[in-house]
XYZ file of C-alpha atoms in Angstrom:
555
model
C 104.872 153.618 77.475
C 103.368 150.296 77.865
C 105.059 147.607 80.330
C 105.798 145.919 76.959
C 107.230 148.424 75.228
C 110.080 148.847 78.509
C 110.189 145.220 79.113
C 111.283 144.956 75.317
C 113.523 148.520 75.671
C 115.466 146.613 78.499
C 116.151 143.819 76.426
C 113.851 141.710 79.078
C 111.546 140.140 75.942
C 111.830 139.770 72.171
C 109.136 140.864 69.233
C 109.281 137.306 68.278
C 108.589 136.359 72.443
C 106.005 139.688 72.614
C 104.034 138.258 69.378
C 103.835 134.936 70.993
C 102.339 136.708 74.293
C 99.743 138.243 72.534
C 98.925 134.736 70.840
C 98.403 133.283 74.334
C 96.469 136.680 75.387
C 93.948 136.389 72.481
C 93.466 132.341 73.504
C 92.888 132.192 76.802
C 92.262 135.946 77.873
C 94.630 136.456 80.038
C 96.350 139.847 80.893
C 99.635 140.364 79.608
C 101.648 140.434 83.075
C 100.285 136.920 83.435
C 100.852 136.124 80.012
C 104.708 136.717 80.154
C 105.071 134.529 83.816
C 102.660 131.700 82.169
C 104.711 131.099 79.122
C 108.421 131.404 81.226
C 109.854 134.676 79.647
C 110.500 136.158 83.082
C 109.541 135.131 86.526
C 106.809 136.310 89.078
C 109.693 138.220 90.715
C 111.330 139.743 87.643
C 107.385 140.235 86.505
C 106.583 142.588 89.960
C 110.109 144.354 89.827
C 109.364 145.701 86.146
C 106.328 146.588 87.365
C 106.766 148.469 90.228
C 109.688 150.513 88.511
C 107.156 150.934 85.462
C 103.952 152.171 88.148
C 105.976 153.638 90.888
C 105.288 150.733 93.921
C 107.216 149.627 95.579
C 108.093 145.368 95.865
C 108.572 143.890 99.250
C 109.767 140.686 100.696
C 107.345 139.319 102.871
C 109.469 136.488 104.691
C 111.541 139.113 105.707
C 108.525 141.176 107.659
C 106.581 140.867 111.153
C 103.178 141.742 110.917
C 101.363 143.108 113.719
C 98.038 141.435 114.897
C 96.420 144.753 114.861
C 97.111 145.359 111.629
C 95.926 142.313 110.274
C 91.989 143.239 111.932
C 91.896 146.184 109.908
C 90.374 143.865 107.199
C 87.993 141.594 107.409
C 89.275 137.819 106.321
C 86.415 137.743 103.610
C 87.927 140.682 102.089
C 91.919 138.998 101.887
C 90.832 135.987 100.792
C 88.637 137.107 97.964
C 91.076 139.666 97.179
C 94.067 137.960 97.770
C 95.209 140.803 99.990
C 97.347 141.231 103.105
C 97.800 144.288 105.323
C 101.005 144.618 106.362
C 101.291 147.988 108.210
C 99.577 151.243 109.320
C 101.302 154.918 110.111
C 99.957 158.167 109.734
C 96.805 157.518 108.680
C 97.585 155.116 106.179
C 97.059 151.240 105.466
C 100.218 149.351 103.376
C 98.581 146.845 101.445
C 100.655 143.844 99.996
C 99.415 142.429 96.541
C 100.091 140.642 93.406
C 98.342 142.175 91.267
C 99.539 145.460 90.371
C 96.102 146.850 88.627
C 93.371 145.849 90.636
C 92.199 148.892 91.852
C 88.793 148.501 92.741
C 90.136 146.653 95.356
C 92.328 149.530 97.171
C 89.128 151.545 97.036
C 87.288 148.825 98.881
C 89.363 148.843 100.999
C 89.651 152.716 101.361
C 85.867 152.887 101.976
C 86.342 149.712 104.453
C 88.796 151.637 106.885
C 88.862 155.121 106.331
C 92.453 155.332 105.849
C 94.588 156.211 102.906
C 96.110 152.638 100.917
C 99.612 152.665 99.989
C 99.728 149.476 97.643
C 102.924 147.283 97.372
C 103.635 144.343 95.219
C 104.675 140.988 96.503
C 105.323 137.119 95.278
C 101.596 135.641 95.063
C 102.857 132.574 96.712
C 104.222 134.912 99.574
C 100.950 136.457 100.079
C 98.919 132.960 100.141
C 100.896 131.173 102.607
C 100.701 134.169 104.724
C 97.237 134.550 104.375
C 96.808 130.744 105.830
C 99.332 131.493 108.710
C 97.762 134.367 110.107
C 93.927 134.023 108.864
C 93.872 130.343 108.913
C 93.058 127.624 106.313
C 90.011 128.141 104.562
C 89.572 131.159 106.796
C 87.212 133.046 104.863
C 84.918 129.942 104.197
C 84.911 129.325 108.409
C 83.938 132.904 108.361
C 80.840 132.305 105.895
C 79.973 129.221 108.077
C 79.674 131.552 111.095
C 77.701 134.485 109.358
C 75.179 132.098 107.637
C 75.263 129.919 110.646
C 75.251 127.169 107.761
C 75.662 123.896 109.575
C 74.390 122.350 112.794
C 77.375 122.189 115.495
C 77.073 119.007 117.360
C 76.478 115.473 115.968
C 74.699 114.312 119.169
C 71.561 113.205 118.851
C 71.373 113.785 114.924
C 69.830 110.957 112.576
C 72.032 110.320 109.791
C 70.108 112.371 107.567
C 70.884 115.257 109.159
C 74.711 114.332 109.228
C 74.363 113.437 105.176
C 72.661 117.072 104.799
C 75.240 118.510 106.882
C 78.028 117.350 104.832
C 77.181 118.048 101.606
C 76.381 121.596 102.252
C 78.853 123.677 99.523
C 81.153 125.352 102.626
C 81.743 122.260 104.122
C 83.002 120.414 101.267
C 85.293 123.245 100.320
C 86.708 123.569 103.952
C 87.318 120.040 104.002
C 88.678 120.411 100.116
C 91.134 123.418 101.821
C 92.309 121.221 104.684
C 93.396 118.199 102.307
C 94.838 120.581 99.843
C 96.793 122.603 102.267
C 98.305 119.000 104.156
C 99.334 118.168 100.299
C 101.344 121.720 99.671
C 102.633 121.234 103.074
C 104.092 117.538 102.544
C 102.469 116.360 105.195
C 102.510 112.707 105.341
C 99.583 112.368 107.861
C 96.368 114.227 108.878
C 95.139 114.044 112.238
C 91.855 115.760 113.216
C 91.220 115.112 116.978
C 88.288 116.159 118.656
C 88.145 117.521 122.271
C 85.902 119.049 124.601
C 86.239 122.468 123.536
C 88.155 122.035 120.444
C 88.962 120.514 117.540
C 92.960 120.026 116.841
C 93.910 119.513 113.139
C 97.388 118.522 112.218
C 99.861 117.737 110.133
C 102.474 115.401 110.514
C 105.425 117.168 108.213
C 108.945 115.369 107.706
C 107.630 113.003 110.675
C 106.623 115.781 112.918
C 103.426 116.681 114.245
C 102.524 120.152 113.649
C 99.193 122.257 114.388
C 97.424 123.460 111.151
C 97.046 127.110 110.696
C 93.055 126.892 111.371
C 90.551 129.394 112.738
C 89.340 128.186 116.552
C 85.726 128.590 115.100
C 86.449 125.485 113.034
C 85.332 123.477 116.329
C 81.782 124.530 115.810
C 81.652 122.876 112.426
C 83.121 119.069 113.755
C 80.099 116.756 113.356
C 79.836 118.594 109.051
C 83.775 117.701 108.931
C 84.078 114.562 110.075
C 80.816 113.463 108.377
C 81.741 114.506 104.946
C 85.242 112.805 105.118
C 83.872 109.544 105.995
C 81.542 109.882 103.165
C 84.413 110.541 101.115
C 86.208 107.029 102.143
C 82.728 105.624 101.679
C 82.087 105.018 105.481
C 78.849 104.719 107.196
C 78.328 108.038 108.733
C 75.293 106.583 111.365
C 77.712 104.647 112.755
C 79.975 106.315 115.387
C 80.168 103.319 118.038
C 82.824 101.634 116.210
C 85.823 102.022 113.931
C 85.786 102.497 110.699
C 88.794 102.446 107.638
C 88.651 103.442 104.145
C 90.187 105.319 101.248
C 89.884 108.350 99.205
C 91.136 109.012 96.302
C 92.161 113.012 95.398
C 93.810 114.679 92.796
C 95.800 118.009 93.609
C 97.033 119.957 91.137
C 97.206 116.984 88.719
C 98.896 114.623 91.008
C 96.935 111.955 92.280
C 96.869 111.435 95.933
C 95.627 108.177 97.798
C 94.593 108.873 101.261
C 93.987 106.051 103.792
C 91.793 106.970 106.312
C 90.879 105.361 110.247
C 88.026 106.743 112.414
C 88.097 105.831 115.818
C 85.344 106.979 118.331
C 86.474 108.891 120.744
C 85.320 110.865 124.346
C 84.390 114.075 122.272
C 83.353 112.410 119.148
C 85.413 110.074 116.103
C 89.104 110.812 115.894
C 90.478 110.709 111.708
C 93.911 109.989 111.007
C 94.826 110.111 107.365
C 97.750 108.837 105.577
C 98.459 111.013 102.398
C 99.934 108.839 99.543
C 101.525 110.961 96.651
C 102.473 108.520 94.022
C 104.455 110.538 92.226
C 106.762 111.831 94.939
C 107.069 108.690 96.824
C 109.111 106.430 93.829
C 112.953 107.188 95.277
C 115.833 105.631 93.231
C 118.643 104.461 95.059
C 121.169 107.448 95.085
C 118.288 109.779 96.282
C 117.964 107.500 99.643
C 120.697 109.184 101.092
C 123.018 106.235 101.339
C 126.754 106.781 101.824
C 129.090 105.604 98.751
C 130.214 102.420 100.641
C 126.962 101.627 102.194
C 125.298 101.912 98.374
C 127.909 99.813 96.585
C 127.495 97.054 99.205
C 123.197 97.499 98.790
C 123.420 97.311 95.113
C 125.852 94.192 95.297
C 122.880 92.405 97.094
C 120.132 93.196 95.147
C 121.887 92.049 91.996
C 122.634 88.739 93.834
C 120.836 85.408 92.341
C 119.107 84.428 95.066
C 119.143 84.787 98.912
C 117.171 87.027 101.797
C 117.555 90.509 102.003
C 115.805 92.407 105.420
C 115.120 95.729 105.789
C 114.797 96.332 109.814
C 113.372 99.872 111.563
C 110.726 100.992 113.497
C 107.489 101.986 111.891
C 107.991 104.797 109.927
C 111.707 104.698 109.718
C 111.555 104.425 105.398
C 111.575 100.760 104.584
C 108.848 100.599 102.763
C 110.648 103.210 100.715
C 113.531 101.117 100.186
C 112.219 98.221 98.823
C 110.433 99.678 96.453
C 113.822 101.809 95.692
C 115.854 98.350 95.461
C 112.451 96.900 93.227
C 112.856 99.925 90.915
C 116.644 99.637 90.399
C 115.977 96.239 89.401
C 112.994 96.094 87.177
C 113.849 95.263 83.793
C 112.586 92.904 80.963
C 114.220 90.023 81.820
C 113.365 90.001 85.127
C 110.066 88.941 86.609
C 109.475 91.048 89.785
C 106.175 89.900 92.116
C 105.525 91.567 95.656
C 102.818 90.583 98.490
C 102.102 93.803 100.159
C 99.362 94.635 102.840
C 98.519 96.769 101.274
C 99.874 98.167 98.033
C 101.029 101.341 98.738
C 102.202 102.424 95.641
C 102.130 101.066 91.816
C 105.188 99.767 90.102
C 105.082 99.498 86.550
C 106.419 96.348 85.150
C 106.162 94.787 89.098
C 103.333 92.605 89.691
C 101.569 93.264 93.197
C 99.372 91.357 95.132
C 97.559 92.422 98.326
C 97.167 90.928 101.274
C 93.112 90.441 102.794
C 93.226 88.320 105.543
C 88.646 88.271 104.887
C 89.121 86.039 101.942
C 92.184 84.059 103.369
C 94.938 85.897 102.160
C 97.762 85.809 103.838
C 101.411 86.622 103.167
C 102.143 83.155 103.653
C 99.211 81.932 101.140
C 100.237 84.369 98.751
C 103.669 83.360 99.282
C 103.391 79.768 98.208
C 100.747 80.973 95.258
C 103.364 82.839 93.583
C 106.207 80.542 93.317
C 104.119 78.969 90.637
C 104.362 81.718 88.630
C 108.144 81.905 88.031
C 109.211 84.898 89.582
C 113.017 85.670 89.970
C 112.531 88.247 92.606
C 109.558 88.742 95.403
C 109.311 90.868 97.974
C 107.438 90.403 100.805
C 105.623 94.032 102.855
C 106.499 92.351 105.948
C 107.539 88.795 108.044
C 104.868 88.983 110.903
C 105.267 85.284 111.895
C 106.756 82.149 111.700
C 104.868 80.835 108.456
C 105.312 83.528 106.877
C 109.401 83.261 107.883
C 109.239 79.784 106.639
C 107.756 80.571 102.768
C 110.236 83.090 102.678
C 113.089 80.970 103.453
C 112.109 78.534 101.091
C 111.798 80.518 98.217
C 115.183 81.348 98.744
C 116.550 78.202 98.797
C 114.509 77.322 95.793
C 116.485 80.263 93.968
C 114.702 83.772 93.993
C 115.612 87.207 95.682
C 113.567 87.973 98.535
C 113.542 91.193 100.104
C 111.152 91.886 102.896
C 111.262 94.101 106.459
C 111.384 93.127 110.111
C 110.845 94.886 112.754
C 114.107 95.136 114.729
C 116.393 97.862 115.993
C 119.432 97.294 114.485
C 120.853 95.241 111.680
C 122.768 92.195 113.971
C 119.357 91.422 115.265
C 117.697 90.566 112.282
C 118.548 86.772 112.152
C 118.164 86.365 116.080
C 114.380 87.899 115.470
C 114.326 85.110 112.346
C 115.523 82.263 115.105
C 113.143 83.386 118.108
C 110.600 83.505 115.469
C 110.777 79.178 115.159
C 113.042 79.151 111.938
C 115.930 77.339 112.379
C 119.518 78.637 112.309
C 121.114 76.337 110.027
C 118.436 77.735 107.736
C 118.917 81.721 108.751
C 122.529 80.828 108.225
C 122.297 79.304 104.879
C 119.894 82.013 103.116
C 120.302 85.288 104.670
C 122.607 87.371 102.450
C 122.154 90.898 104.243
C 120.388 92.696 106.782
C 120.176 96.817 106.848
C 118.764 99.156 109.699
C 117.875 102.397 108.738
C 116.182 105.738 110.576
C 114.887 108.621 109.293
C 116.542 112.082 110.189
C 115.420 115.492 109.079
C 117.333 117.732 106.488
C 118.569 120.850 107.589
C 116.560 123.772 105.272
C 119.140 125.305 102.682
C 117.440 127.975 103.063
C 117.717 129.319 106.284
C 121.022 126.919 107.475
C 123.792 128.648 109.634
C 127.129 127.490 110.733
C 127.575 127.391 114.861
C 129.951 126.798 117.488
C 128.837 123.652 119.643
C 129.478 122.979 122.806
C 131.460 120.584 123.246
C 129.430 119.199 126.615
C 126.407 118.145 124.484
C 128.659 116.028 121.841
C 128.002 112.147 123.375
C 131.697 110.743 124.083
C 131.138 108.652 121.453
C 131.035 110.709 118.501
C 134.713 112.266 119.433
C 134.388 115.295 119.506
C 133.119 118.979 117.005
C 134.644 119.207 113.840
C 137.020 121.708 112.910
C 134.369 123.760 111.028
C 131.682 123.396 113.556
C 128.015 122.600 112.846
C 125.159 123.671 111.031
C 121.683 123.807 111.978
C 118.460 125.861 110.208
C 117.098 129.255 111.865
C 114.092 128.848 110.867
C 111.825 130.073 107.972
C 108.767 130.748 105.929
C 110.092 127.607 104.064
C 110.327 125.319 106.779
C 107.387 126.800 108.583
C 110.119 127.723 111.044
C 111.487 124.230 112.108
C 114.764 124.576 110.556
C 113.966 121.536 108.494
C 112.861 120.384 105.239
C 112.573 117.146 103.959
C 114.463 113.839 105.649
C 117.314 111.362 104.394
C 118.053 108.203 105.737
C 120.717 106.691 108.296
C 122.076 103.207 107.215
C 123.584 100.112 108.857
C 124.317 97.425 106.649
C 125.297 94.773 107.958
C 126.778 92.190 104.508
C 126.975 88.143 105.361
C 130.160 86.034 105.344
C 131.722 82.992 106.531
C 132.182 84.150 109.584
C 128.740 85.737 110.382
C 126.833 82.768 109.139
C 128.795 80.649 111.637
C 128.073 83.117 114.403
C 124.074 83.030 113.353
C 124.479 79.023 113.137
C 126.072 78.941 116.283
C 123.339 81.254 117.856
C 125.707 83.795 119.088
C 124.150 87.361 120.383
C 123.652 90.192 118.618
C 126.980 92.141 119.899
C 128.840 89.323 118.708
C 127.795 89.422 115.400
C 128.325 93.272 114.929
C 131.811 93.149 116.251
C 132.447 90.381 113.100
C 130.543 92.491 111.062
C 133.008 95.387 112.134
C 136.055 93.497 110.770
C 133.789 93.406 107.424
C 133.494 97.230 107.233
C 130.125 97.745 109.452
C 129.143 100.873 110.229
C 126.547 101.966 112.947
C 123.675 104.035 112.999
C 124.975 106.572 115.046
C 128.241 106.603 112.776
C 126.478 107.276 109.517
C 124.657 110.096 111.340
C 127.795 111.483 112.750
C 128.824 111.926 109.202
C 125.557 113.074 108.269
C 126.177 115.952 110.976
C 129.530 116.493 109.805
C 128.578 117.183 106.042
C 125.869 119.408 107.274
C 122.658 117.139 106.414
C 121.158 116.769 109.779
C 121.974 118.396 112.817
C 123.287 115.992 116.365
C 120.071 116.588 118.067
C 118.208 114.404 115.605
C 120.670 111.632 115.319
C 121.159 111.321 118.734
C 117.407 111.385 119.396
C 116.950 108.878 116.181
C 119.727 106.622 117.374
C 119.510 106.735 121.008
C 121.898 103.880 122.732
């Protein structure tokens, strides 16, 4: 029997869902296994099951296997990544081999006449296979492995004229190893990518969910640093003769149809330029309110302030802590047709439709300030401003809200009683802090536990700080560590709040100049809540675990 004569015997597809199968088979020539998993009828797992019952293989779960090193020499890394194939084990004079495809054979007898040894196929997820692949081969393995056969680019930049560089990075490996690396950092979610040269060496790697982590790259990769680093400053348009100096510029990719803005810095270094890149996703970065990961309190009170007439909201953190994020969440909640929204950013991160932006280039003259006092004459109801650097800045900003908009801007303080001290130290004066500043809100990022690998624990109740009172009843969780997490225990981050919401009493303290603690224990009588208590709750629910809260909000 064919597989879609069982697949329909089991009830698993219709006639009317086979006919349309063949329709997409006939179009685009693909083979009927991949027809059924393109068009939805059953998934890549369901796909391999009925296919291993239907050929006799058997289907394995790779996450939930160790793979020897030895075993994974038996083929050469040309081979897997052409072939998409991983050996898993060897007994008895036989090779397990994991694939996807169930009925590519010419590739078992490759690899027959490769080793010498019987192949016992198995079927696997082609996702499984891939990332496994890049863990133990490294990215872009099998092109580093071309490199180093062909010998195909020079190794050191030293002494090279910039022609040579130019030729260098436009040779076809290069540009697809450098393609690999930037694709890999974007299936990853890496944030940032930071390729560091050193004297023997050349460390790659990725900042995920805020955390530096090595890339999964073959040590050769060192020999091909001068072709790597030249072709991604001729990517971001940089001058590749110069290495005395740093450089910045941009690059604009597109992965998988999402487009990606990367922001790149080369800085010269001992052992050659250092690249850091910031990876922009525009269409992951665009959070709406709920998805910040505010409490229910702490998100009533936020969306009372943005919908407030007019008035200054901060946003205060560290670099890095989200703010960004949440301005643009609190512009996108707000956005509508009867409001006009215009920001000064340096620079625009992301685009907001129906938000006019303006960037910031201090070469021409413009400043936040400049900018500031430009786009008052354009009516706007609310503006938000990237960031108050300085007292002029300050000042604008304080008189637009007394003229009547909604400004929301960041600051660069550690919690949210020390916004309008910063404001005062700054040269702005209190009576005017007092009279326009409606809210200020602190915020850290914290990493997610991984559903998928999260475990319940007993604590002990020595490393719970005093003031946290205590374990809960239920104990906590924390991730083991996974294929999905790269074995961290974490995926993905949510925020920790402090919101701290003006009133009579506040604005006298900030008139009055009174310290910081002062004006958190008045804000406590108003229903404050501090960093370290939103994460304790965080820990409690099972979001985060206490090591990152207490590192995040260290007292």
């Amino acid at each position: 029997m064919r597989i879609t004569d069982v697949l329909v015997k089991k009830g698993l597809l219709t006639r009317e869902q086979l006919s349309e199968i063949q329709r997409l088979q006939k179009a685009e020539g693909l083979r009927i296994d991949r027809a059924i998993v393109r068009l939805g009828f059953l998934t890549e797992r369901q796909m391999l099951a009925a296919l291993g019952v239907h050929l006799g293989l058997k289907v394995v779960d790779l996450a939930e296997m160790t793979i020897g090193r030895e075993v994974l020499r038996l083929l050469p890394p040309k081979l897997v990544f052409r072939k998409r194939l991983l050996p898993i084990a060897r007994e008895n004079g036989a090779i397990e081999i994991a694939t996807s495809d169930a009925f590519d054979m010419s590739a078992m007898d490759e690899v027959r006449l490769l080793t010498g040894l019987t192949v016992r196929p198995v079927l696997a997820s082609a996702d499984e296979i891939d990332k496994l692949i890049k863990a133990h081969y490294g990215v872009g393995g099998d092109t580093i492995d071309e490199m180093v056969a062909e010998d195909a680019v020079s190794v050191s930049a030293d002494g090279a004229t910039s022609e040579d560089l130019l030729e260098m990075a436009q040779e076809a490996s290069v540009i697809k190893l450098v393609n690999e690396i930037i694709i890999e950092a974007v299936n990853e979610r890496a944030s940032d990518i930071h390729v560091e040269p050193y004297e023997h060496s050349l460390s790659i790697r990725y900042r995920i969910d805020g955390v530096l982590q090595e890339a999964s790259l073959p040590p050769q990769i060192h020999r091909f640093q001068a072709a790597i680093i030249s072709r991604l400053k001729i990517l971001a348009n940089l001058n590749i003769a110069e290495r005395r100096v740093p450089q910045d510029g941009r690059i604009e990719f597109s992965v998988g149809g999402r487009q990606i803005d990367v922001r790149v810095s080369v800085i010269p270094m001992l052992f050659g330029e250092g690249i850091v890149m910031r990876l922009l996703d525009k269409a992951n970065v665009l959070f709406t309110l709920t998805q910040l990961g505010m409490d229910d309190g702490t998100f009533g009170r936020f969306q009372g302030l943005i919908q407030r007439p007019h008035g200054i909201i901060l946003v205060t953190g560290p670099t890095g802590s989200g703010k960004t994020t949440t301005l643009y969440a609190a512009l996108n909640a707000l956005v509508s047709p009867e409001i006009k929204v215009l920001t000064v950013e340096d620079p625009v991160e992301y685009h907001l439709h129906g938000v006019n932006q303006i960037p910031v280039d201090p070469n021409v003259g413009m400043t936040f300030e400049r900018g500031l006092r430009a786009i008052l004459r354009h009516d706007p109801d609310v503006i938000m401003i990237g960031e108050i650097r300085d007292l002029e800045t300050a000042r604008a900003a304080i008189a637009a809200a007394l003229t009547g908009h909604l400004v929301l801007s960041t600051l660069h303080t550690n919690d949210a009683a020390s916004a309008p001290m910063r404001l005062i130290d700054m040269g702005v004066e209190s009576f005017l802090v007092s009279s326009t500043l409606i809210g200020s809100m602190a915020q850290r990022l914290v990493r997610r536990i991984c559903p998928k690998c999260q475990t319940s624990y007993a604590p002990d109740p020595k490393t719970v700080p005093d003031d946290f009172g205590g374990p809960p009843a239920e104990g906590f969780r924390r991730g083991t560590g996974c294929e999905a997490c790269r074995g961290t225990g974490f995926r993905g981050r949510t925020g920790l709040y402090e919101l701290l919401v003006m009133n009579d009493e506040l604005a006298d303290h900030i008139l009055h100049r009174r310290p910081p603690s002062e004006l958190i224990q008045a804000g406590r009588r108003a229903g404050l809540r501090l960093l370290r208590e939103d994460g304790w709750l965080k820990v409690r629910q099972g979001v985060t675990t206490l090591d990152e809260v207490v590192t995040c909000t260290a007292v």
